[in-house]
XYZ file of C-alpha atoms in Angstrom:
621
model
C -38.647 -20.765 15.767
C -35.637 -21.517 13.040
C -33.622 -18.663 12.744
C -30.481 -17.493 10.968
C -27.103 -15.945 12.911
C -24.965 -13.116 11.496
C -22.230 -12.535 12.738
C -20.807 -8.647 11.728
C -17.617 -7.204 12.601
C -18.198 -4.060 14.702
C -21.959 -2.942 16.022
C -22.058 -0.454 13.872
C -22.053 -2.485 10.987
C -24.194 -4.946 12.256
C -26.830 -2.389 13.030
C -26.879 -1.408 9.208
C -27.520 -5.009 8.329
C -30.305 -5.411 10.643
C -31.692 -2.508 9.237
C -31.419 -3.537 5.644
C -32.976 -6.930 6.710
C -36.071 -5.409 9.222
C -34.646 -6.387 12.315
C -35.428 -4.008 14.851
C -35.831 -6.344 18.308
C -33.035 -5.464 20.763
C -30.899 -8.116 22.690
C -28.356 -8.450 24.670
C -25.225 -8.124 22.498
C -27.281 -8.529 19.426
C -30.438 -7.214 17.178
C -33.039 -9.788 16.862
C -36.048 -10.654 15.090
C -38.737 -13.624 13.697
C -36.080 -14.957 11.652
C -32.812 -13.579 12.762
C -30.175 -12.503 14.888
C -27.463 -10.051 14.328
C -24.513 -9.803 16.552
C -21.179 -8.608 16.416
C -17.355 -9.252 17.132
C -15.478 -5.903 18.329
C -12.518 -6.375 16.153
C -10.584 -9.645 17.365
C -12.553 -11.792 20.269
C -10.239 -14.319 20.408
C -6.653 -14.700 19.334
C -4.108 -17.078 19.675
C -3.009 -17.505 23.305
C 0.398 -16.281 25.023
C 3.318 -19.031 25.198
C 2.198 -19.891 28.900
C -1.184 -21.241 27.490
C 0.254 -23.444 24.963
C 2.695 -25.135 26.862
C 3.234 -24.779 30.881
C 6.896 -25.241 30.327
C 6.902 -21.809 28.149
C 5.500 -20.022 31.208
C 7.887 -17.401 33.517
C 10.980 -16.185 32.610
C 12.231 -16.042 29.190
C 14.840 -18.281 29.012
C 17.002 -20.458 25.847
C 15.728 -23.874 27.183
C 11.975 -22.950 26.294
C 12.789 -21.985 22.721
C 12.057 -23.027 19.602
C 8.474 -22.776 20.771
C 6.722 -24.814 18.348
C 2.982 -25.511 19.308
C 1.937 -28.802 17.397
C -2.030 -27.280 17.378
C -2.332 -23.713 18.331
C -4.172 -22.874 21.714
C -6.856 -20.308 21.198
C -7.465 -17.766 23.831
C -10.292 -15.169 24.566
C -9.372 -11.790 25.450
C -10.424 -10.457 28.753
C -11.606 -7.009 27.751
C -14.356 -8.297 25.442
C -15.196 -12.133 26.805
C -18.777 -11.220 27.301
C -19.336 -10.831 23.740
C -17.686 -13.650 23.038
C -20.125 -15.679 25.328
C -22.983 -13.989 23.706
C -21.861 -15.337 20.102
C -20.491 -18.869 21.471
C -24.389 -19.006 22.932
C -26.180 -18.665 19.708
C -23.711 -20.438 17.667
C -24.481 -23.999 19.389
C -28.179 -22.928 19.950
C -30.844 -25.508 18.364
C -33.023 -22.498 17.135
C -29.828 -21.488 14.207
C -29.756 -23.160 11.577
C -27.366 -21.626 9.778
C -24.591 -18.886 10.253
C -24.074 -15.622 7.942
C -20.020 -14.600 8.233
C -20.612 -10.696 7.702
C -17.305 -9.849 9.025
C -15.065 -7.811 6.710
C -14.550 -9.121 2.996
C -10.913 -10.157 3.343
C -8.349 -12.167 5.019
C -8.511 -10.224 8.408
C -11.839 -10.757 8.973
C -12.527 -14.206 7.849
C -9.668 -14.914 10.615
C -11.980 -12.683 12.891
C -14.878 -15.115 12.393
C -13.313 -18.741 11.526
C -11.778 -18.039 15.311
C -14.945 -17.628 17.081
C -16.435 -20.576 15.050
C -13.387 -22.896 15.940
C -13.270 -22.308 19.249
C -16.958 -22.308 20.344
C -17.146 -25.724 18.043
C -20.212 -25.158 16.275
C -20.551 -26.916 12.970
C -23.561 -25.408 11.848
C -23.438 -23.984 8.052
C -21.506 -21.009 6.836
C -22.819 -18.869 4.200
C -20.793 -16.045 3.430
C -21.678 -12.300 2.789
C -19.352 -10.146 0.619
C -20.033 -6.541 0.073
C -18.272 -4.443 -1.718
C -20.207 -1.001 -0.668
C -22.047 -0.354 2.453
C -25.097 1.221 0.781
C -28.332 -0.088 1.144
C -28.614 -1.335 -2.169
C -24.949 -2.808 -2.052
C -26.096 -4.893 0.900
C -29.468 -6.071 -0.530
C -27.309 -7.404 -3.595
C -24.802 -8.891 -1.051
C -27.356 -10.479 0.675
C -29.072 -11.643 -2.305
C -25.940 -13.295 -3.733
C -24.818 -15.243 -0.630
C -21.862 -17.299 -1.094
C -21.450 -20.699 0.594
C -19.053 -20.865 3.419
C -16.727 -23.196 1.696
C -15.911 -21.496 -1.387
C -13.787 -18.902 1.335
C -12.211 -21.903 2.988
C -9.210 -21.402 1.197
C -9.304 -17.693 2.482
C -9.235 -18.829 6.147
C -6.455 -21.382 5.631
C -4.289 -17.966 4.362
C -6.030 -16.046 7.135
C -4.717 -18.303 9.850
C -1.263 -19.352 8.227
C -0.277 -15.705 8.111
C -1.105 -15.024 11.873
C 0.408 -18.540 12.847
C 4.059 -17.558 11.328
C 3.666 -14.106 12.763
C 3.189 -15.762 16.427
C 6.102 -18.201 15.373
C 8.314 -15.225 14.019
C 7.856 -12.899 16.616
C 7.199 -15.273 19.961
C 10.671 -17.240 18.938
C 12.760 -14.546 17.594
C 12.066 -11.583 19.838
C 12.764 -13.816 22.820
C 15.766 -15.503 21.248
C 17.515 -12.313 20.182
C 16.310 -10.147 23.623
C 18.006 -13.435 25.574
C 21.157 -12.798 23.631
C 21.678 -9.182 23.144
C 20.208 -8.718 26.581
C 17.728 -5.862 25.800
C 14.809 -6.278 24.529
C 14.014 -6.538 20.574
C 10.951 -7.056 19.236
C 10.834 -8.949 15.525
C 8.327 -9.648 13.215
C 7.942 -11.647 10.105
C 6.894 -7.959 8.392
C 8.219 -5.467 10.351
C 11.667 -6.324 10.872
C 12.355 -6.616 6.611
C 10.480 -3.035 6.300
C 12.934 -1.831 9.152
C 15.939 -2.946 7.222
C 14.932 -1.225 4.389
C 15.049 2.429 6.853
C 17.995 1.080 8.285
C 19.493 0.325 5.129
C 18.507 4.247 3.617
C 19.488 5.737 6.169
C 22.797 3.956 6.070
C 23.026 4.685 2.715
C 22.557 8.565 3.046
C 24.940 8.686 6.048
C 27.627 7.313 3.942
C 27.053 9.369 0.866
C 30.127 11.623 -0.296
C 28.540 14.354 -2.529
C 30.633 15.566 -5.022
C 30.578 18.754 -7.334
C 29.313 18.683 -10.560
C 28.444 22.050 -13.196
C 25.760 22.329 -16.107
C 26.321 24.718 -18.586
C 22.931 26.576 -19.479
C 22.282 28.749 -22.543
C 19.812 31.063 -23.653
C 19.263 31.026 -27.435
C 16.841 33.235 -29.817
C 16.043 33.396 -33.242
C 14.233 36.505 -33.995
C 12.369 37.444 -31.013
C 11.761 33.874 -29.942
C 13.964 32.696 -27.201
C 14.452 28.924 -25.720
C 16.978 27.165 -23.280
C 18.965 24.775 -23.865
C 21.522 22.648 -21.855
C 25.008 21.419 -22.793
C 25.216 17.411 -23.329
C 28.817 15.860 -23.277
C 30.423 13.814 -25.842
C 30.506 11.489 -27.583
C 27.215 10.034 -26.820
C 25.690 13.328 -25.534
C 23.584 11.738 -22.827
C 25.013 12.894 -19.900
C 24.738 17.218 -18.850
C 27.125 17.123 -16.126
C 30.573 18.594 -16.303
C 33.016 17.269 -13.299
C 35.526 20.236 -13.164
C 35.126 23.892 -13.017
C 37.580 24.475 -15.195
C 36.420 21.608 -18.079
C 32.833 24.068 -17.673
C 34.430 27.306 -18.488
C 35.683 25.996 -21.510
C 32.458 25.307 -23.005
C 31.514 28.898 -21.897
C 34.232 30.332 -23.139
C 34.180 28.329 -26.667
C 30.395 29.226 -26.957
C 30.035 32.760 -25.662
C 29.747 35.172 -28.873
C 28.438 32.274 -31.329
C 26.231 31.597 -33.533
C 24.535 28.407 -33.468
C 23.090 25.592 -35.762
C 20.007 23.715 -35.542
C 21.190 19.951 -35.797
C 18.095 18.644 -35.818
C 14.639 19.541 -34.532
C 12.183 16.470 -33.902
C 8.949 16.454 -33.051
C 6.535 13.191 -32.339
C 2.975 12.982 -31.199
C 2.731 11.656 -27.843
C -0.319 10.297 -25.936
C -0.582 9.549 -22.405
C -3.551 7.203 -21.263
C -6.229 7.394 -17.914
C -4.554 6.124 -15.041
C -6.334 3.162 -13.043
C -8.961 3.823 -10.108
C -7.480 3.486 -7.011
C -6.332 0.252 -5.064
C -5.714 1.080 -0.866
C -1.724 1.491 -1.767
C -2.193 3.953 -4.579
C -4.486 5.789 -2.336
C -2.297 5.919 0.457
C 1.052 7.100 -1.445
C -1.427 10.029 -3.207
C -2.557 11.155 0.124
C 0.719 11.474 1.742
C 2.215 12.764 -1.386
C -0.439 15.241 -2.169
C -2.167 15.626 1.372
C 0.698 14.508 3.596
C -1.465 12.199 5.502
C -0.075 8.968 6.737
C -1.072 5.643 5.736
C -2.906 5.221 8.777
C -4.852 8.169 8.616
C -5.963 7.502 4.969
C -6.834 3.976 5.776
C -8.618 5.694 8.849
C -10.522 8.351 6.510
C -11.414 5.608 3.582
C -12.803 3.331 6.350
C -15.275 5.951 7.548
C -16.173 7.179 3.867
C -16.971 3.260 3.396
C -18.782 2.126 6.635
C -20.124 5.201 7.875
C -20.496 7.906 5.134
C -21.031 4.793 2.475
C -19.778 7.239 0.302
C -17.274 4.768 -1.325
C -16.708 1.043 -2.247
C -14.389 -1.439 0.037
C -11.178 0.214 0.499
C -8.697 -2.608 1.845
C -8.371 -4.021 -1.690
C -5.393 -4.517 -3.833
C -7.159 -4.329 -7.485
C -7.238 -1.517 -9.330
C -9.835 -2.945 -12.000
C -13.647 -3.192 -12.468
C -15.716 -6.198 -13.395
C -17.980 -5.453 -16.317
C -20.936 -6.086 -14.059
C -19.746 -3.207 -12.395
C -18.866 -1.033 -15.133
C -22.417 -1.913 -16.667
C -23.621 0.205 -13.698
C -20.742 3.106 -13.520
C -23.256 5.971 -14.964
C -25.077 5.910 -11.484
C -21.814 6.334 -9.905
C -21.287 9.547 -11.985
C -24.518 11.093 -11.394
C -23.965 10.623 -8.064
C -20.370 12.965 -8.154
C -21.976 14.847 -10.995
C -23.364 17.606 -8.583
C -19.371 18.320 -7.214
C -17.605 17.565 -10.605
C -19.999 18.165 -13.448
C -17.220 18.450 -16.621
C -15.408 15.688 -15.779
C -18.027 13.290 -14.830
C -20.102 14.302 -18.211
C -17.222 13.757 -20.450
C -16.703 10.256 -18.435
C -20.130 9.675 -18.496
C -20.281 10.311 -22.680
C -17.465 8.269 -23.408
C -19.271 5.141 -21.640
C -22.347 5.850 -22.998
C -20.496 6.418 -26.363
C -19.940 2.465 -26.427
C -16.848 2.640 -28.651
C -13.910 3.014 -26.302
C -12.522 0.083 -24.284
C -11.531 1.055 -20.961
C -8.575 -0.744 -19.645
C -9.534 -0.308 -15.688
C -12.313 -2.755 -17.118
C -10.978 -6.019 -16.434
C -12.560 -8.897 -14.660
C -9.260 -11.233 -14.782
C -7.777 -8.660 -12.298
C -10.526 -8.666 -9.729
C -10.187 -11.517 -7.007
C -11.876 -10.731 -4.178
C -12.655 -7.030 -4.301
C -12.657 -4.443 -6.876
C -10.786 -1.013 -7.208
C -12.127 2.170 -4.854
C -14.671 4.055 -6.107
C -17.545 6.336 -5.699
C -21.133 4.560 -4.482
C -24.014 5.931 -5.880
C -25.003 8.073 -2.776
C -24.714 11.935 -2.614
C -21.726 13.226 -0.935
C -23.079 16.347 1.389
C -19.591 18.442 1.669
C -21.016 20.291 4.394
C -20.857 17.475 6.426
C -17.562 15.988 6.022
C -14.084 17.450 7.100
C -11.399 18.722 4.996
C -9.217 15.812 5.063
C -12.132 13.597 4.382
C -13.217 15.599 1.436
C -10.089 15.590 0.394
C -9.763 11.830 0.057
C -13.686 11.107 -1.299
C -12.163 14.302 -4.261
C -9.065 12.371 -5.476
C -10.873 8.937 -5.381
C -13.511 10.797 -7.433
C -11.453 12.327 -9.951
C -9.429 9.145 -10.425
C -12.505 6.919 -10.760
C -13.833 9.610 -13.846
C -10.548 10.286 -15.417
C -10.298 6.235 -15.772
C -13.283 6.662 -18.182
C -11.958 9.808 -19.843
C -9.621 10.666 -23.132
C -6.122 10.365 -23.394
C -4.023 13.081 -23.234
C -2.447 14.225 -26.786
C 0.558 16.421 -26.790
C 3.415 17.329 -29.058
C 7.040 16.092 -28.009
C 9.769 18.644 -29.438
C 13.366 17.392 -29.067
C 15.815 20.548 -30.338
C 19.679 19.770 -30.956
C 21.972 23.195 -31.324
C 25.470 22.689 -32.388
C 27.754 25.782 -30.987
C 31.416 25.438 -32.245
C 31.237 22.075 -31.915
C 29.968 21.624 -28.939
C 25.925 20.054 -28.290
C 23.265 21.874 -26.452
C 19.595 20.433 -26.195
C 16.157 21.737 -25.458
C 12.871 19.665 -24.759
C 9.498 20.852 -24.687
C 5.714 19.537 -24.577
C 2.826 21.277 -25.734
C -0.725 19.525 -24.912
C -3.142 19.994 -27.840
C -5.976 17.755 -25.858
C -5.322 17.690 -22.242
C -7.742 14.684 -21.650
C -8.148 13.055 -18.484
C -5.584 15.543 -17.257
C -8.480 17.936 -16.537
C -9.597 15.905 -13.882
C -6.304 15.595 -12.379
C -4.687 19.134 -13.484
C -1.609 18.924 -11.173
C -0.056 16.120 -13.126
C 0.272 17.936 -16.139
C 3.507 19.287 -17.034
C 4.167 22.572 -18.070
C 3.831 23.573 -21.746
C 7.370 24.902 -22.962
C 7.054 25.319 -26.503
C 10.120 25.614 -28.371
C 10.462 28.019 -31.696
C 9.206 26.151 -35.338
C 12.804 25.721 -36.134
C 14.452 23.930 -39.575
C 17.127 22.054 -39.696
C 20.604 24.122 -40.791
C 18.543 27.476 -39.574
C 20.443 29.727 -37.327
C 20.061 30.937 -33.510
C 22.009 33.395 -31.459
C 23.639 32.622 -28.377
C 22.203 35.070 -25.969
C 23.996 33.819 -22.581
C 25.860 30.620 -21.124
C 25.801 30.350 -17.330
C 28.097 27.651 -15.823
C 25.997 26.356 -12.763
C 27.183 24.404 -9.839
C 25.735 21.586 -8.660
C 26.213 18.611 -5.775
C 25.185 14.638 -6.364
C 22.267 14.243 -3.424
C 22.234 11.272 -1.537
C 18.882 9.451 -1.976
C 16.015 10.516 0.346
C 14.621 9.768 3.671
C 11.501 7.469 2.879
C 7.992 8.865 3.355
C 4.701 7.094 3.939
C 4.205 7.275 0.264
C 7.497 5.991 -0.925
C 8.081 3.401 2.191
C 4.682 1.939 1.091
C 5.763 1.586 -2.714
C 9.177 -0.063 -1.407
C 6.456 -2.787 0.598
C 4.564 -3.143 -2.319
C 7.303 -4.389 -4.229
C 9.935 -6.347 -1.563
C 11.874 -3.419 -1.654
C 12.692 -2.975 -5.018
C 12.684 0.615 -6.775
C 10.214 -0.425 -9.699
C 9.245 2.562 -12.113
C 7.514 0.325 -14.646
C 3.887 -0.186 -13.765
C 3.311 -3.324 -15.464
C 6.230 -4.754 -13.447
C 4.808 -2.731 -10.010
C 1.873 -4.888 -10.396
C 3.095 -8.363 -11.370
C 5.040 -7.880 -8.251
C 2.335 -7.371 -5.654
C 1.679 -10.755 -4.973
C 5.365 -10.440 -2.931
C 5.047 -7.557 -1.561
C 6.217 -7.094 2.392
C 2.126 -7.355 4.077
C -1.164 -6.484 2.416
C -2.991 -3.340 1.697
C -4.845 -3.538 4.353
C -1.931 -4.108 6.869
C 1.184 -2.415 5.746
C 0.010 0.958 7.671
C -0.079 -0.642 10.829
C 3.290 -1.762 10.271
C 4.699 1.989 10.001
C 2.354 3.125 12.954
C 4.256 0.124 14.853
C 7.648 0.963 14.294
C 7.126 4.173 15.318
C 5.345 3.072 18.466
C 8.475 1.160 19.135
C 11.203 3.706 18.477
C 12.461 1.748 15.642
C 11.621 4.711 13.605
C 11.152 8.465 14.044
C 8.773 10.989 11.669
C 11.145 14.287 10.559
C 8.393 16.119 8.851
C 6.947 13.794 6.392
C 10.213 11.756 6.150
C 10.576 8.410 7.830
C 13.715 7.877 9.277
C 15.523 4.779 11.458
C 16.590 5.656 15.071
C 19.892 4.389 16.584
C 17.478 1.475 18.309
C 16.116 0.704 14.849
C 19.924 0.525 13.199
C 20.415 -1.681 16.048
C 17.830 -3.985 16.012
C 18.326 -5.083 12.583
C 22.093 -5.495 13.256
C 21.738 -8.036 15.642
C 18.977 -10.103 13.697
C 21.381 -9.486 10.751
C 24.207 -10.900 12.546
C 22.553 -14.065 13.467
C 19.983 -14.556 11.186
C 19.705 -12.505 8.142
C 17.006 -13.927 6.217
C 14.498 -12.661 9.221
C 15.288 -9.052 8.222
C 14.925 -10.488 3.936
C 12.173 -8.328 2.247
C 12.515 -11.175 -0.454
C 11.772 -14.247 2.032
C 9.414 -12.346 3.558
C 7.807 -11.291 -0.265
C 7.860 -15.005 -0.988
C 6.288 -16.187 1.738
C 3.376 -13.042 1.288
C 3.184 -15.297 -2.710
C 2.243 -18.197 -0.940
C 0.060 -17.204 1.446
C -1.833 -15.438 -1.748
C -1.529 -18.397 -3.540
C -3.475 -20.298 -0.644
C -6.097 -17.761 -1.291
C -6.294 -19.163 -4.377
C -6.554 -22.831 -3.508
C -3.257 -23.337 -5.277
C -0.738 -23.650 -2.056
C -1.438 -26.104 0.866
C -1.346 -24.690 4.125
C 0.610 -27.225 5.902
C 3.691 -26.898 3.533
C 3.854 -23.003 4.276
C 4.021 -23.710 8.126
C 5.975 -26.602 7.716
C 8.123 -24.429 5.940
C 7.873 -21.449 8.425
C 8.244 -23.797 11.279
C 11.671 -25.214 9.703
C 12.681 -21.923 9.612
C 12.113 -20.994 13.007
C 13.472 -24.270 14.318
C 16.744 -23.566 12.889
C 17.303 -19.969 13.282
C 16.856 -20.902 17.188
C 19.534 -23.478 16.657
C 21.878 -21.637 14.424
C 22.202 -19.142 17.223
C 22.099 -21.208 19.994
C 25.087 -22.804 18.878
C 26.765 -19.845 17.733
C 29.420 -17.809 20.202
C 29.288 -14.535 18.079
C 28.726 -11.165 20.534
C 25.510 -9.304 18.989
C 26.728 -5.029 19.045
C 25.764 -3.572 22.021
C 22.463 -1.786 22.233
C 22.619 2.151 22.148
C 20.269 2.778 24.613
C 20.881 0.053 27.360
C 19.997 0.954 30.647
C 16.535 1.428 29.472
C 16.185 -1.357 27.230
C 17.401 -3.771 29.676
C 14.678 -2.749 32.335
C 12.009 -3.069 30.207
C 13.737 -6.627 28.615
C 13.951 -7.770 32.695
C 10.139 -6.435 32.850
C 9.042 -8.676 29.928
C 10.949 -11.657 30.955
C 9.524 -11.963 34.404
């Protein structure tokens, strides 16, 4: 009897899919019924094989003569720990009763790789259809099954997945061996890992080499009648800098203005608006959770994945989009009803705006949604009592941000007041909110109201007190998970402007789904240490970057890795060829190996040489 084989990424997901299809029978490593077999991978069942399996000449101790290792065609290997499950899937993929295969792994690059490696190694030729689920609710899965797409539509995603994995293998295997052999101590190199480590090393050295300078500011308390306000002195002639670089100059300003009367030089009032934020993608969720909840990027990803898979409270979290499609927007009132019980005021205001039909919402843009839309709550109602504190906190952030996206602009009056005192100028600024709008959903974002007196140009004010405050210039801060994620998103460039940051996403280091693991890998390899929230490159990490940069600087280049990530994204979209990308990577690896082999330069000594030498001998044997 003809049946359809469905391959999920995890057993828990397979059970969810089977329940939606009414498949209840149990088999070895699967669930089955008259028309379906639902089975599962356990993460990666198949990986790129070790060098010795690619070529016998690459077996044994590491040696320069083995490099570069450039397989003409990559051999795949079965992971021993899950070989039995692979064999179950392989038998079904080749079973004559199976007429088609549904790829139901996670809807992204890594999920595509898991499925296609199994399918390729098994030698199956059965037709593929792709399940692309944005939420794991029963309704969401039913919708995904109703909208199955031909596997060919995701072929380019598969090409990008293979290219990413093969590029990582080529860079990691060749350069880890190359630098270890040349340096005499173990160095692990990664296509994304090493450029990220360089960001951390550069920041540590910038802080260590920073020389603080003393400076002062002159702070004044002024009054008109019973109203008082504070203003700060600014330096002529441009009046843009409030720093005084010598104490004597600061005292001169204080002495010149003390006891004087001030004159209002100008009083400018402007009406301002602050637009609602876009919903979260994974990176912005991780940054927010690190800043507000002190959760690491990996902790946030784990919580979000559980909220998606197990509790079905949020949509697919490993997304790089912060927008929604028009089709999804038409259903958003149902999502707001689901969160109303916990957030009645803000969800009501968001719903009223949607029902009003007069507003255009910036977050609704089909053109900015590719594989997945932004992270939003599903139509399932949450039971707070069944959730842990961190789990609830992350869910609450997602709900509040979702409602905020459909609420009104925040409206305020911004005031700038300039006071002249005996030839010197002081500035005061204030912001008074007239309508907090979406800030009701995220009240921690609102600046404190700082009302200024309603003064007129030419009016007089009294100088109540002047203070000379001492300061020191500060070095840049060490990275945290939040700020490192932001730097990874823009290939290390400090970008404040949100639109520009969005435009640079395609050139980021890694993807939203992999960035947390990169941080965890650097910590596990002791290249980075955590000091509270701060991520600090270790001496070992500094040494590893120095070795790499002394020999092949481009291996540690955020710009190069960011450019590769852009090419992978283009490959997903069908506008860049797998073969061209892999040729570039192979050429870079071969050229780098040749350069180091021909160089007589001696790398710096490892700061923990005895321990590292012992470990490098273990690896090389």
